[in-house]
């Protein structure tokens, strides 16, 4: 049940109908889904091109997550500080494509597999290195993008 919203002092305005709210979000949901499928397909292609050998360090997932985070660093600087983008660009590319490309679930499964195979040291290193690499990549990419843009302006 929705609670009526006030339309001013002493006046009550009915809540927005569910249909109106959904129709405003439908394009966002659609572009996130389209972008997510695109990003997931790119990640799957990377895993086919560079498969992880059984019991090996999951370099492909590690690289995909680091590269995806670097791209999000560049992307966010460009769309927030350089050039405003259409309202659907961030949900499509940032949430959809890069959200589908990077993968926390595969990171978790790879970690679990390393531990299950008795490779505790490698599993711990992977658990620590992935978020460290991801955060470093996004920070360095954003920093480098800002430096490049500042250099280009001078």
mmCIF file of C-alpha atoms in Angstrom:
data_model
loop_
_atom_site.group_PDB
_atom_site.id
_atom_site.type_symbol
_atom_site.label_atom_id
_atom_site.label_comp_id
_atom_site.label_asym_id
_atom_site.label_seq_id
_atom_site.Cartn_x
_atom_site.Cartn_y
_atom_site.Cartn_z
ATOM 1 C CA UNK A 1 0.000 0.000 0.000
ATOM 2 C CA UNK A 2 1.331 3.428 -0.858
ATOM 3 C CA UNK A 3 1.104 6.364 1.480
ATOM 4 C CA UNK A 4 -0.433 9.526 0.049
ATOM 5 C CA UNK A 5 1.997 12.377 -0.468
ATOM 6 C CA UNK A 6 1.203 15.868 0.678
ATOM 7 C CA UNK A 7 0.807 18.462 -2.002
ATOM 8 C CA UNK A 8 1.334 21.395 0.312
ATOM 9 C CA UNK A 9 -0.006 22.539 3.648
ATOM 10 C CA UNK A 10 -3.205 20.643 4.446
ATOM 11 C CA UNK A 11 -3.554 19.130 0.948
ATOM 12 C CA UNK A 12 -3.070 15.509 0.043
ATOM 13 C CA UNK A 13 -1.906 14.433 -3.381
ATOM 14 C CA UNK A 14 -2.355 10.780 -4.369
ATOM 15 C CA UNK A 15 0.769 8.673 -4.814
ATOM 16 C CA UNK A 16 2.075 8.207 -8.340
ATOM 17 C CA UNK A 17 0.576 5.132 -9.964
ATOM 18 C CA UNK A 18 2.870 2.105 -10.258
ATOM 19 C CA UNK A 19 2.605 2.142 -14.044
ATOM 20 C CA UNK A 20 3.953 5.698 -14.300
ATOM 21 C CA UNK A 21 6.969 4.885 -12.129
ATOM 22 C CA UNK A 22 7.757 1.705 -14.083
ATOM 23 C CA UNK A 23 7.472 3.400 -17.472
ATOM 24 C CA UNK A 24 10.034 5.982 -16.363
ATOM 25 C CA UNK A 25 12.475 3.234 -15.327
ATOM 26 C CA UNK A 26 11.868 0.869 -18.251
ATOM 27 C CA UNK A 27 14.505 2.458 -20.526
ATOM 28 C CA UNK A 28 17.096 2.280 -17.728
ATOM 29 C CA UNK A 29 16.331 -1.380 -17.041
ATOM 30 C CA UNK A 30 16.489 -2.127 -20.771
ATOM 31 C CA UNK A 31 19.893 -0.493 -21.311
ATOM 32 C CA UNK A 32 21.356 -2.107 -18.180
ATOM 33 C CA UNK A 33 20.183 -5.513 -19.422
ATOM 34 C CA UNK A 34 21.528 -4.900 -22.923
ATOM 35 C CA UNK A 35 24.850 -3.641 -21.565
ATOM 36 C CA UNK A 36 25.082 -6.468 -19.045
ATOM 37 C CA UNK A 37 24.669 -9.059 -21.771
ATOM 38 C CA UNK A 38 27.333 -7.358 -23.850
ATOM 39 C CA UNK A 39 29.801 -7.185 -20.967
ATOM 40 C CA UNK A 40 29.176 -10.775 -19.910
ATOM 41 C CA UNK A 41 29.720 -11.958 -23.486
ATOM 42 C CA UNK A 42 33.037 -10.072 -23.591
ATOM 43 C CA UNK A 43 34.105 -11.663 -20.298
ATOM 44 C CA UNK A 44 33.143 -15.100 -21.573
ATOM 45 C CA UNK A 45 35.158 -14.472 -24.756
ATOM 46 C CA UNK A 46 38.168 -13.562 -22.614
ATOM 47 C CA UNK A 47 37.810 -16.811 -20.670
ATOM 48 C CA UNK A 48 37.719 -18.759 -23.947
ATOM 49 C CA UNK A 49 40.780 -16.960 -25.325
ATOM 50 C CA UNK A 50 42.792 -17.295 -22.095
ATOM 51 C CA UNK A 51 41.441 -20.276 -20.148
ATOM 52 C CA UNK A 52 42.678 -20.898 -16.628
ATOM 53 C CA UNK A 53 44.431 -24.262 -16.366
ATOM 54 C CA UNK A 54 43.077 -26.605 -13.700
ATOM 55 C CA UNK A 55 44.567 -25.644 -10.360
ATOM 56 C CA UNK A 56 46.230 -22.555 -11.842
ATOM 57 C CA UNK A 57 46.007 -18.956 -10.745
ATOM 58 C CA UNK A 58 42.892 -17.389 -12.353
ATOM 59 C CA UNK A 59 44.783 -14.725 -14.297
ATOM 60 C CA UNK A 60 41.960 -14.110 -16.760
ATOM 61 C CA UNK A 61 39.398 -13.241 -14.095
ATOM 62 C CA UNK A 62 42.010 -11.196 -12.254
ATOM 63 C CA UNK A 63 42.867 -9.247 -15.425
ATOM 64 C CA UNK A 64 39.226 -8.782 -16.455
ATOM 65 C CA UNK A 65 38.383 -7.292 -13.070
ATOM 66 C CA UNK A 66 41.419 -4.984 -13.082
ATOM 67 C CA UNK A 67 40.881 -3.849 -16.679
ATOM 68 C CA UNK A 68 37.158 -3.308 -16.089
ATOM 69 C CA UNK A 69 37.912 -1.166 -13.064
ATOM 70 C CA UNK A 70 40.469 0.865 -15.012
ATOM 71 C CA UNK A 71 37.900 1.497 -17.742
ATOM 72 C CA UNK A 72 35.316 2.597 -15.175
ATOM 73 C CA UNK A 73 37.882 5.070 -13.793
ATOM 74 C CA UNK A 74 38.391 6.631 -17.227
ATOM 75 C CA UNK A 75 34.690 6.517 -18.034
ATOM 76 C CA UNK A 76 33.551 8.221 -14.839
ATOM 77 C CA UNK A 77 36.047 11.057 -15.215
ATOM 78 C CA UNK A 78 34.921 11.633 -18.794
ATOM 79 C CA UNK A 79 31.168 11.584 -18.114
ATOM 80 C CA UNK A 80 31.284 13.541 -14.857
ATOM 81 C CA UNK A 81 34.092 16.036 -15.420
ATOM 82 C CA UNK A 82 34.559 16.439 -19.163
ATOM 83 C CA UNK A 83 31.384 15.978 -21.075
ATOM 84 C CA UNK A 84 27.879 15.371 -19.783
ATOM 85 C CA UNK A 85 26.375 12.245 -21.267
ATOM 86 C CA UNK A 86 22.841 11.199 -22.127
ATOM 87 C CA UNK A 87 21.007 9.894 -19.046
ATOM 88 C CA UNK A 88 21.177 6.303 -20.333
ATOM 89 C CA UNK A 89 24.933 6.214 -21.035
ATOM 90 C CA UNK A 90 26.009 5.612 -17.434
ATOM 91 C CA UNK A 91 23.479 2.819 -16.793
ATOM 92 C CA UNK A 92 24.291 1.183 -20.136
ATOM 93 C CA UNK A 93 28.073 1.334 -20.025
ATOM 94 C CA UNK A 94 28.938 1.724 -16.339
ATOM 95 C CA UNK A 95 26.368 -0.554 -14.751
ATOM 96 C CA UNK A 96 25.570 -2.771 -17.717
ATOM 97 C CA UNK A 97 28.665 -3.354 -19.832
ATOM 98 C CA UNK A 98 31.286 -2.963 -17.116
ATOM 99 C CA UNK A 99 29.093 -4.619 -14.483
ATOM 100 C CA UNK A 100 28.660 -7.606 -16.785
ATOM 101 C CA UNK A 101 32.315 -7.622 -17.777
ATOM 102 C CA UNK A 102 33.774 -7.537 -14.280
ATOM 103 C CA UNK A 103 32.783 -10.433 -12.100
ATOM 104 C CA UNK A 104 32.611 -10.814 -8.366
ATOM 105 C CA UNK A 105 30.884 -14.181 -8.645
ATOM 106 C CA UNK A 106 33.667 -15.783 -10.683
ATOM 107 C CA UNK A 107 36.210 -14.246 -8.306
ATOM 108 C CA UNK A 108 34.392 -15.980 -5.422
ATOM 109 C CA UNK A 109 34.152 -19.314 -7.275
ATOM 110 C CA UNK A 110 37.839 -19.158 -8.272
ATOM 111 C CA UNK A 111 38.793 -18.431 -4.662
ATOM 112 C CA UNK A 112 36.688 -21.321 -3.406
ATOM 113 C CA UNK A 113 38.242 -23.643 -5.978
ATOM 114 C CA UNK A 114 41.754 -22.684 -4.921
ATOM 115 C CA UNK A 115 40.908 -23.397 -1.278
ATOM 116 C CA UNK A 116 39.150 -26.669 -2.176
ATOM 117 C CA UNK A 117 42.261 -27.781 -4.096
ATOM 118 C CA UNK A 118 44.361 -27.174 -0.988
ATOM 119 C CA UNK A 119 46.072 -24.117 -2.455
ATOM 120 C CA UNK A 120 45.409 -21.959 0.590
ATOM 121 C CA UNK A 121 48.327 -19.556 0.049
ATOM 122 C CA UNK A 122 47.332 -18.933 -3.569
ATOM 123 C CA UNK A 123 43.689 -18.544 -2.547
ATOM 124 C CA UNK A 124 44.548 -15.978 0.117
ATOM 125 C CA UNK A 125 46.819 -14.113 -2.299
ATOM 126 C CA UNK A 126 44.030 -14.060 -4.895
ATOM 127 C CA UNK A 127 41.475 -12.897 -2.318
ATOM 128 C CA UNK A 128 43.715 -9.996 -1.327
ATOM 129 C CA UNK A 129 45.198 -9.139 -4.726
ATOM 130 C CA UNK A 130 41.942 -8.833 -6.677
ATOM 131 C CA UNK A 131 40.318 -6.007 -4.687
ATOM 132 C CA UNK A 132 43.700 -4.317 -4.290
ATOM 133 C CA UNK A 133 44.311 -4.463 -8.057
ATOM 134 C CA UNK A 134 40.740 -3.334 -8.806
ATOM 135 C CA UNK A 135 40.879 -0.322 -6.490
ATOM 136 C CA UNK A 136 44.365 0.607 -7.654
ATOM 137 C CA UNK A 137 43.298 0.313 -11.297
ATOM 138 C CA UNK A 138 40.272 2.581 -10.903
ATOM 139 C CA UNK A 139 42.270 5.156 -8.948
ATOM 140 C CA UNK A 140 45.247 5.170 -11.339
ATOM 141 C CA UNK A 141 43.040 5.309 -14.414
ATOM 142 C CA UNK A 142 41.031 8.242 -13.043
ATOM 143 C CA UNK A 143 44.242 10.027 -12.001
ATOM 144 C CA UNK A 144 45.906 9.408 -15.397
ATOM 145 C CA UNK A 145 42.806 10.561 -17.257
ATOM 146 C CA UNK A 146 42.708 13.808 -15.292
ATOM 147 C CA UNK A 147 46.451 14.358 -15.886
ATOM 148 C CA UNK A 148 46.065 13.674 -19.594
ATOM 149 C CA UNK A 149 43.120 16.057 -19.895
ATOM 150 C CA UNK A 150 44.991 18.771 -17.987
ATOM 151 C CA UNK A 151 48.084 18.260 -20.204
ATOM 152 C CA UNK A 152 45.938 18.405 -23.345
ATOM 153 C CA UNK A 153 44.433 21.729 -22.273
ATOM 154 C CA UNK A 154 47.819 23.399 -21.755
#
